């Protein structure tokens, strides 16, 4: 099974997720911005591929995902990072350390800064 997962407080990262959702039909999408989705997630579920779209918050991954991501069971991970400043900071290195999955792709997507 394959899945799309995204965390998007301002809607900018959701746009990246929506692009994939429009291209990949019959794929389940999880809105990790929603506390109830994260809290009730079934971590015994195994995925072949997860396309994860998340923003960079102060050069890091969002705090609610720091304990969520390591629990995901997937063979492959494709990461989309949105960031509103000059650099995605330490987020890429943190994601590499957090996941057990093989990272098969990474995109860095400049977007509107949430401070604007």
mmCIF file of N, CA and C in Angstrom:
data_model
loop_
_atom_site.group_PDB
_atom_site.id
_atom_site.type_symbol
_atom_site.label_atom_id
_atom_site.label_comp_id
_atom_site.label_asym_id
_atom_site.label_seq_id
_atom_site.Cartn_x
_atom_site.Cartn_y
_atom_site.Cartn_z
ATOM 1 N N UNK A 1 0.842 -1.170 0.000
ATOM 2 C CA UNK A 1 0.000 0.000 0.000
ATOM 3 C C UNK A 1 0.891 1.238 0.000
ATOM 4 N N UNK A 2 0.469 2.259 -0.714
ATOM 5 C CA UNK A 2 1.168 3.527 -0.783
ATOM 6 C C UNK A 2 0.300 4.611 -0.167
ATOM 7 N N UNK A 3 0.945 5.681 0.339
ATOM 8 C CA UNK A 3 0.185 6.740 0.993
ATOM 9 C C UNK A 3 0.856 8.089 0.806
ATOM 10 N N UNK A 4 0.027 9.104 0.841
ATOM 11 C CA UNK A 4 0.475 10.489 0.915
ATOM 12 C C UNK A 4 0.240 10.952 2.338
ATOM 13 N N UNK A 5 1.197 11.676 2.901
ATOM 14 C CA UNK A 5 1.037 12.247 4.234
ATOM 15 C C UNK A 5 1.550 13.672 4.185
ATOM 16 N N UNK A 6 0.795 14.564 4.815
ATOM 17 C CA UNK A 6 1.241 15.952 4.826
ATOM 18 C C UNK A 6 0.895 16.637 6.136
ATOM 19 N N UNK A 7 1.690 17.645 6.447
ATOM 20 C CA UNK A 7 1.488 18.515 7.599
ATOM 21 C C UNK A 7 1.547 19.926 7.053
ATOM 22 N N UNK A 8 0.466 20.695 7.216
ATOM 23 C CA UNK A 8 0.412 22.008 6.581
ATOM 24 C C UNK A 8 -0.426 22.967 7.407
ATOM 25 N N UNK A 9 0.240 23.796 8.180
ATOM 26 C CA UNK A 9 -0.476 24.762 9.018
ATOM 27 C C UNK A 9 -1.025 25.933 8.220
ATOM 28 N N UNK A 10 -0.333 26.334 7.158
ATOM 29 C CA UNK A 10 -0.742 27.513 6.386
ATOM 30 C C UNK A 10 -1.386 27.159 5.047
ATOM 31 N N UNK A 11 -1.322 25.891 4.646
ATOM 32 C CA UNK A 11 -1.886 25.472 3.373
ATOM 33 C C UNK A 11 -0.863 25.390 2.250
ATOM 34 N N UNK A 12 0.341 25.919 2.442
ATOM 35 C CA UNK A 12 1.372 25.891 1.401
ATOM 36 C C UNK A 12 1.851 24.460 1.135
ATOM 37 N N UNK A 13 2.094 23.690 2.169
ATOM 38 C CA UNK A 13 2.555 22.314 1.997
ATOM 39 C C UNK A 13 1.442 21.431 1.456
ATOM 40 N N UNK A 14 0.209 21.740 1.809
ATOM 41 C CA UNK A 14 -0.930 20.984 1.274
ATOM 42 C C UNK A 14 -0.982 21.081 -0.245
ATOM 43 N N UNK A 15 -0.558 22.219 -0.808
ATOM 44 C CA UNK A 15 -0.532 22.387 -2.263
ATOM 45 C C UNK A 15 0.390 21.359 -2.913
ATOM 46 N N UNK A 16 1.514 21.070 -2.277
ATOM 47 C CA UNK A 16 2.444 20.054 -2.790
ATOM 48 C C UNK A 16 1.780 18.684 -2.718
ATOM 49 N N UNK A 17 1.148 18.380 -1.596
ATOM 50 C CA UNK A 17 0.441 17.107 -1.438
ATOM 51 C C UNK A 17 -0.668 16.975 -2.480
ATOM 52 N N UNK A 18 -1.414 18.052 -2.698
ATOM 53 C CA UNK A 18 -2.518 18.020 -3.659
ATOM 54 C C UNK A 18 -2.025 17.726 -5.076
ATOM 55 N N UNK A 19 -0.847 18.220 -5.410
ATOM 56 C CA UNK A 19 -0.274 17.940 -6.731
ATOM 57 C C UNK A 19 -0.115 16.429 -6.914
ATOM 58 N N UNK A 20 0.474 15.771 -5.924
ATOM 59 C CA UNK A 20 0.658 14.320 -6.008
ATOM 60 C C UNK A 20 -0.687 13.601 -5.997
ATOM 61 N N UNK A 21 -1.611 14.077 -5.192
ATOM 62 C CA UNK A 21 -2.912 13.430 -5.105
ATOM 63 C C UNK A 21 -3.661 13.506 -6.435
ATOM 64 N N UNK A 22 -3.483 14.582 -7.170
ATOM 65 C CA UNK A 22 -4.128 14.714 -8.477
ATOM 66 C C UNK A 22 -3.476 13.835 -9.536
ATOM 67 N N UNK A 23 -2.211 13.514 -9.370
ATOM 68 C CA UNK A 23 -1.488 12.684 -10.339
ATOM 69 C C UNK A 23 -1.596 11.198 -10.014
ATOM 70 N N UNK A 24 -1.661 10.865 -8.736
ATOM 71 C CA UNK A 24 -1.702 9.466 -8.303
ATOM 72 C C UNK A 24 -3.100 9.138 -7.798
ATOM 73 N N UNK A 25 -3.901 8.578 -8.652
ATOM 74 C CA UNK A 25 -5.267 8.249 -8.271
ATOM 75 C C UNK A 25 -5.268 7.001 -7.392
ATOM 76 N N UNK A 26 -6.278 6.828 -6.628
ATOM 77 C CA UNK A 26 -6.436 5.667 -5.741
ATOM 78 C C UNK A 26 -5.296 5.544 -4.729
ATOM 79 N N UNK A 27 -4.887 6.663 -4.165
ATOM 80 C CA UNK A 27 -3.880 6.644 -3.113
ATOM 81 C C UNK A 27 -4.475 7.339 -1.891
ATOM 82 N N UNK A 28 -4.260 6.778 -0.740
ATOM 83 C CA UNK A 28 -4.824 7.339 0.477
ATOM 84 C C UNK A 28 -3.967 8.508 0.948
ATOM 85 N N UNK A 29 -4.612 9.534 1.473
ATOM 86 C CA UNK A 29 -3.917 10.722 1.944
ATOM 87 C C UNK A 29 -4.258 10.960 3.417
ATOM 88 N N UNK A 30 -3.227 11.229 4.208
ATOM 89 C CA UNK A 30 -3.398 11.504 5.632
ATOM 90 C C UNK A 30 -3.000 12.940 5.923
ATOM 91 N N UNK A 31 -3.909 13.698 6.537
ATOM 92 C CA UNK A 31 -3.633 15.068 6.946
ATOM 93 C C UNK A 31 -3.070 15.024 8.371
ATOM 94 N N UNK A 32 -1.755 15.065 8.488
ATOM 95 C CA UNK A 32 -1.110 14.976 9.794
ATOM 96 C C UNK A 32 -1.181 16.275 10.572
ATOM 97 N N UNK A 33 -1.702 17.329 9.964
ATOM 98 C CA UNK A 33 -1.910 18.583 10.678
ATOM 99 C C UNK A 33 -2.982 18.373 11.745
ATOM 100 N N UNK A 34 -3.911 17.490 11.451
ATOM 101 C CA UNK A 34 -5.021 17.191 12.353
ATOM 102 C C UNK A 34 -4.549 16.310 13.510
ATOM 103 N N UNK A 35 -4.718 16.800 14.717
ATOM 104 C CA UNK A 35 -4.287 16.058 15.913
ATOM 105 C C UNK A 35 -4.932 14.680 15.981
ATOM 106 N N UNK A 36 -6.221 14.594 15.687
ATOM 107 C CA UNK A 36 -6.917 13.305 15.778
ATOM 108 C C UNK A 36 -6.367 12.280 14.783
ATOM 109 N N UNK A 37 -5.965 12.731 13.604
ATOM 110 C CA UNK A 37 -5.369 11.828 12.617
ATOM 111 C C UNK A 37 -4.060 11.258 13.155
ATOM 112 N N UNK A 38 -3.222 12.122 13.717
ATOM 113 C CA UNK A 38 -1.946 11.652 14.294
ATOM 114 C C UNK A 38 -2.171 10.759 15.498
ATOM 115 N N UNK A 39 -3.105 11.154 16.351
ATOM 116 C CA UNK A 39 -3.329 10.434 17.601
ATOM 117 C C UNK A 39 -3.941 9.050 17.380
ATOM 118 N N UNK A 40 -4.752 8.885 16.350
ATOM 119 C CA UNK A 40 -5.421 7.604 16.115
ATOM 120 C C UNK A 40 -4.760 6.786 14.999
ATOM 121 N N UNK A 41 -3.589 7.199 14.537
ATOM 122 C CA UNK A 41 -2.934 6.519 13.427
ATOM 123 C C UNK A 41 -2.536 5.101 13.823
ATOM 124 N N UNK A 42 -2.751 4.153 12.913
ATOM 125 C CA UNK A 42 -2.423 2.749 13.152
ATOM 126 C C UNK A 42 -0.978 2.490 12.706
ATOM 127 N N UNK A 43 -0.056 2.478 13.664
ATOM 128 C CA UNK A 43 1.362 2.314 13.348
ATOM 129 C C UNK A 43 1.742 0.870 13.007
ATOM 130 N N UNK A 44 0.805 -0.061 13.098
ATOM 131 C CA UNK A 44 1.093 -1.430 12.664
ATOM 132 C C UNK A 44 0.906 -1.569 11.158
ATOM 133 N N UNK A 45 0.289 -0.580 10.549
ATOM 134 C CA UNK A 45 0.055 -0.565 9.111
ATOM 135 C C UNK A 45 1.389 -0.424 8.382
ATOM 136 N N UNK A 46 1.616 -1.285 7.383
ATOM 137 C CA UNK A 46 2.871 -1.265 6.631
ATOM 138 C C UNK A 46 2.622 -0.726 5.231
ATOM 139 N N UNK A 47 3.517 0.152 4.804
ATOM 140 C CA UNK A 47 3.422 0.795 3.501
ATOM 141 C C UNK A 47 4.631 0.412 2.652
ATOM 142 N N UNK A 48 4.433 0.397 1.360
ATOM 143 C CA UNK A 48 5.557 0.231 0.445
ATOM 144 C C UNK A 48 6.228 1.586 0.220
ATOM 145 N N UNK A 49 5.403 2.632 0.011
ATOM 146 C CA UNK A 49 5.911 3.978 -0.247
ATOM 147 C C UNK A 49 5.045 5.005 0.468
ATOM 148 N N UNK A 50 5.710 5.952 1.105
ATOM 149 C CA UNK A 50 5.027 7.118 1.664
ATOM 150 C C UNK A 50 5.651 8.349 1.022
ATOM 151 N N UNK A 51 4.794 9.214 0.493
ATOM 152 C CA UNK A 51 5.227 10.514 0.008
ATOM 153 C C UNK A 51 4.863 11.510 1.103
ATOM 154 N N UNK A 52 5.877 12.002 1.777
ATOM 155 C CA UNK A 52 5.708 12.850 2.951
ATOM 156 C C UNK A 52 6.003 14.295 2.593
ATOM 157 N N UNK A 53 5.024 15.166 2.780
ATOM 158 C CA UNK A 53 5.180 16.594 2.497
ATOM 159 C C UNK A 53 5.021 17.359 3.802
ATOM 160 N N UNK A 54 6.109 18.025 4.207
ATOM 161 C CA UNK A 54 6.077 18.753 5.475
ATOM 162 C C UNK A 54 6.817 20.090 5.338
ATOM 163 N N UNK A 55 6.444 21.051 6.180
ATOM 164 C CA UNK A 55 7.144 22.333 6.159
ATOM 165 C C UNK A 55 8.365 22.292 7.080
ATOM 166 N N UNK A 56 9.236 23.248 6.872
ATOM 167 C CA UNK A 56 10.362 23.454 7.773
ATOM 168 C C UNK A 56 9.947 24.542 8.750
ATOM 169 N N UNK A 57 10.049 24.250 10.037
ATOM 170 C CA UNK A 57 9.730 25.227 11.082
ATOM 171 C C UNK A 57 11.024 25.582 11.803
ATOM 172 N N UNK A 58 11.470 26.803 11.666
ATOM 173 C CA UNK A 58 12.699 27.271 12.324
ATOM 174 C C UNK A 58 13.865 26.318 12.075
ATOM 175 N N UNK A 59 14.047 25.937 10.827
ATOM 176 C CA UNK A 59 15.113 25.055 10.346
ATOM 177 C C UNK A 59 14.960 23.600 10.791
ATOM 178 N N UNK A 60 13.840 23.213 11.357
ATOM 179 C CA UNK A 60 13.609 21.850 11.849
ATOM 180 C C UNK A 60 12.285 21.325 11.314
ATOM 181 N N UNK A 61 12.031 20.043 11.556
ATOM 182 C CA UNK A 61 10.720 19.509 11.209
ATOM 183 C C UNK A 61 9.743 19.892 12.319
ATOM 184 N N UNK A 62 8.468 19.977 12.020
ATOM 185 C CA UNK A 62 7.496 20.378 13.035
ATOM 186 C C UNK A 62 7.529 19.457 14.256
ATOM 187 N N UNK A 63 7.415 20.042 15.412
ATOM 188 C CA UNK A 63 7.493 19.294 16.675
ATOM 189 C C UNK A 63 6.511 18.122 16.725
ATOM 190 N N UNK A 64 5.245 18.275 16.298
ATOM 191 C CA UNK A 64 4.317 17.134 16.391
ATOM 192 C C UNK A 64 4.748 15.910 15.582
ATOM 193 N N UNK A 65 5.658 16.083 14.615
ATOM 194 C CA UNK A 65 6.063 14.960 13.765
ATOM 195 C C UNK A 65 7.339 14.281 14.235
ATOM 196 N N UNK A 66 8.014 14.851 15.188
ATOM 197 C CA UNK A 66 9.307 14.305 15.627
ATOM 198 C C UNK A 66 9.197 12.934 16.277
ATOM 199 N N UNK A 67 8.078 12.645 16.891
ATOM 200 C CA UNK A 67 7.862 11.306 17.454
ATOM 201 C C UNK A 67 6.985 10.456 16.548
ATOM 202 N N UNK A 68 6.289 11.073 15.622
ATOM 203 C CA UNK A 68 5.401 10.356 14.709
ATOM 204 C C UNK A 68 6.195 9.644 13.608
ATOM 205 N N UNK A 69 7.097 10.343 12.964
ATOM 206 C CA UNK A 69 7.827 9.814 11.811
ATOM 207 C C UNK A 69 8.604 8.529 12.113
ATOM 208 N N UNK A 70 9.319 8.432 13.238
ATOM 209 C CA UNK A 70 10.070 7.191 13.490
ATOM 210 C C UNK A 70 9.194 5.945 13.630
ATOM 211 N N UNK A 71 7.924 6.126 13.921
ATOM 212 C CA UNK A 71 7.018 4.989 14.110
ATOM 213 C C UNK A 71 6.427 4.474 12.799
ATOM 214 N N UNK A 72 6.590 5.228 11.714
ATOM 215 C CA UNK A 72 6.034 4.815 10.423
ATOM 216 C C UNK A 72 6.752 3.579 9.895
ATOM 217 N N UNK A 73 5.980 2.649 9.371
ATOM 218 C CA UNK A 73 6.542 1.432 8.794
ATOM 219 C C UNK A 73 6.367 1.488 7.279
ATOM 220 N N UNK A 74 7.435 1.868 6.609
ATOM 221 C CA UNK A 74 7.415 1.948 5.160
ATOM 222 C C UNK A 74 8.767 1.526 4.610
ATOM 223 N N UNK A 75 8.723 0.923 3.448
ATOM 224 C CA UNK A 75 9.964 0.497 2.800
ATOM 225 C C UNK A 75 10.680 1.697 2.178
ATOM 226 N N UNK A 76 9.914 2.571 1.496
ATOM 227 C CA UNK A 76 10.485 3.717 0.808
ATOM 228 C C UNK A 76 9.801 5.004 1.254
ATOM 229 N N UNK A 77 10.574 6.072 1.237
ATOM 230 C CA UNK A 77 10.063 7.384 1.623
ATOM 231 C C UNK A 77 10.526 8.417 0.606
ATOM 232 N N UNK A 78 9.571 9.199 0.117
ATOM 233 C CA UNK A 78 9.866 10.331 -0.750
ATOM 234 C C UNK A 78 9.466 11.570 0.028
ATOM 235 N N UNK A 79 10.386 12.513 0.187
ATOM 236 C CA UNK A 79 10.170 13.661 1.063
ATOM 237 C C UNK A 79 10.066 14.947 0.250
ATOM 238 N N UNK A 80 9.059 15.742 0.585
ATOM 239 C CA UNK A 80 8.900 17.087 0.035
ATOM 240 C C UNK A 80 8.941 18.067 1.200
ATOM 241 N N UNK A 81 9.927 18.953 1.201
ATOM 242 C CA UNK A 81 10.025 19.974 2.241
ATOM 243 C C UNK A 81 9.680 21.333 1.653
ATOM 244 N N UNK A 82 8.794 22.056 2.318
ATOM 245 C CA UNK A 82 8.525 23.437 1.936
ATOM 246 C C UNK A 82 9.188 24.331 2.973
ATOM 247 N N UNK A 83 9.758 25.423 2.503
ATOM 248 C CA UNK A 83 10.404 26.344 3.427
ATOM 249 C C UNK A 83 10.265 27.765 2.902
ATOM 250 N N UNK A 84 10.212 28.716 3.814
ATOM 251 C CA UNK A 84 9.950 30.085 3.407
ATOM 252 C C UNK A 84 11.133 31.009 3.554
ATOM 253 N N UNK A 85 12.278 30.480 3.841
ATOM 254 C CA UNK A 85 13.444 31.328 4.025
ATOM 255 C C UNK A 85 14.519 30.956 3.016
ATOM 256 N N UNK A 86 15.753 31.132 3.380
ATOM 257 C CA UNK A 86 16.859 30.880 2.470
ATOM 258 C C UNK A 86 17.233 29.403 2.413
ATOM 259 N N UNK A 87 17.007 28.674 3.475
ATOM 260 C CA UNK A 87 17.481 27.296 3.560
ATOM 261 C C UNK A 87 16.503 26.413 4.333
ATOM 262 N N UNK A 88 16.451 25.123 4.028
ATOM 263 C CA UNK A 88 15.638 24.205 4.836
ATOM 264 C C UNK A 88 16.313 23.840 6.156
ATOM 265 N N UNK A 89 17.501 24.366 6.385
ATOM 266 C CA UNK A 89 18.169 24.185 7.669
ATOM 267 C C UNK A 89 18.549 22.756 7.971
ATOM 268 N N UNK A 90 18.258 22.333 9.169
ATOM 269 C CA UNK A 90 18.646 21.013 9.657
ATOM 270 C C UNK A 90 17.577 19.956 9.418
ATOM 271 N N UNK A 91 16.497 20.322 8.770
ATOM 272 C CA UNK A 91 15.349 19.425 8.621
ATOM 273 C C UNK A 91 15.697 18.151 7.848
ATOM 274 N N UNK A 92 16.490 18.260 6.795
ATOM 275 C CA UNK A 92 16.841 17.072 6.000
ATOM 276 C C UNK A 92 17.634 16.086 6.845
ATOM 277 N N UNK A 93 18.654 16.573 7.539
ATOM 278 C CA UNK A 93 19.466 15.686 8.380
ATOM 279 C C UNK A 93 18.635 15.050 9.485
ATOM 280 N N UNK A 94 17.730 15.801 10.059
ATOM 281 C CA UNK A 94 16.869 15.265 11.124
ATOM 282 C C UNK A 94 15.962 14.155 10.576
ATOM 283 N N UNK A 95 15.411 14.361 9.397
ATOM 284 C CA UNK A 95 14.552 13.338 8.789
ATOM 285 C C UNK A 95 15.334 12.062 8.489
ATOM 286 N N UNK A 96 16.549 12.205 7.990
ATOM 287 C CA UNK A 96 17.383 11.038 7.701
ATOM 288 C C UNK A 96 17.629 10.237 8.974
ATOM 289 N N UNK A 97 17.864 10.930 10.080
ATOM 290 C CA UNK A 97 18.119 10.251 11.351
ATOM 291 C C UNK A 97 16.855 9.620 11.942
ATOM 292 N N UNK A 98 15.696 10.238 11.684
ATOM 293 C CA UNK A 98 14.448 9.759 12.292
ATOM 294 C C UNK A 98 13.857 8.527 11.615
ATOM 295 N N UNK A 99 14.053 8.388 10.325
ATOM 296 C CA UNK A 99 13.359 7.331 9.604
ATOM 297 C C UNK A 99 14.216 6.086 9.422
ATOM 298 N N UNK A 100 13.554 4.960 9.392
ATOM 299 C CA UNK A 100 14.207 3.686 9.105
ATOM 300 C C UNK A 100 14.048 3.322 7.635
ATOM 301 N N UNK A 101 13.225 4.081 6.928
ATOM 302 C CA UNK A 101 12.919 3.793 5.523
ATOM 303 C C UNK A 101 14.069 4.236 4.624
ATOM 304 N N UNK A 102 14.079 3.653 3.432
ATOM 305 C CA UNK A 102 15.037 4.079 2.417
ATOM 306 C C UNK A 102 14.469 5.325 1.740
ATOM 307 N N UNK A 103 15.199 6.431 1.809
ATOM 308 C CA UNK A 103 14.754 7.675 1.194
ATOM 309 C C UNK A 103 15.129 7.624 -0.273
ATOM 310 N N UNK A 104 14.108 7.652 -1.137
ATOM 311 C CA UNK A 104 14.356 7.519 -2.578
ATOM 312 C C UNK A 104 14.261 8.843 -3.316
ATOM 313 N N UNK A 105 13.868 9.898 -2.629
ATOM 314 C CA UNK A 105 13.776 11.197 -3.284
ATOM 315 C C UNK A 105 13.541 12.292 -2.265
ATOM 316 N N UNK A 106 14.000 13.478 -2.625
ATOM 317 C CA UNK A 106 13.838 14.642 -1.758
ATOM 318 C C UNK A 106 13.659 15.866 -2.637
ATOM 319 N N UNK A 107 12.629 16.642 -2.356
ATOM 320 C CA UNK A 107 12.472 17.913 -3.060
ATOM 321 C C UNK A 107 12.402 19.028 -2.025
ATOM 322 N N UNK A 108 13.037 20.140 -2.366
ATOM 323 C CA UNK A 108 13.018 21.333 -1.522
ATOM 324 C C UNK A 108 12.226 22.391 -2.270
ATOM 325 N N UNK A 109 11.109 22.806 -1.693
ATOM 326 C CA UNK A 109 10.159 23.682 -2.371
ATOM 327 C C UNK A 109 10.038 25.018 -1.646
ATOM 328 N N UNK A 110 10.629 26.077 -2.195
ATOM 329 C CA UNK A 110 10.433 27.399 -1.587
ATOM 330 C C UNK A 110 8.956 27.787 -1.641
ATOM 331 N N UNK A 111 8.475 28.367 -0.561
ATOM 332 C CA UNK A 111 7.073 28.789 -0.505
ATOM 333 C C UNK A 111 6.971 30.060 0.320
ATOM 334 N N UNK A 112 5.750 30.547 0.481
ATOM 335 C CA UNK A 112 5.567 31.750 1.308
ATOM 336 C C UNK A 112 5.997 31.446 2.730
ATOM 337 N N UNK A 113 6.634 32.415 3.335
ATOM 338 C CA UNK A 113 7.058 32.273 4.726
ATOM 339 C C UNK A 113 5.832 32.464 5.623
ATOM 340 N N UNK A 114 5.734 31.683 6.669
ATOM 341 C CA UNK A 114 4.550 31.759 7.538
ATOM 342 C C UNK A 114 4.532 33.045 8.366
ATOM 343 N N UNK A 115 5.648 33.760 8.461
ATOM 344 C CA UNK A 115 5.666 35.018 9.218
ATOM 345 C C UNK A 115 5.018 36.154 8.442
ATOM 346 N N UNK A 116 4.839 36.001 7.118
ATOM 347 C CA UNK A 116 4.283 37.079 6.307
ATOM 348 C C UNK A 116 2.813 37.237 6.556
#
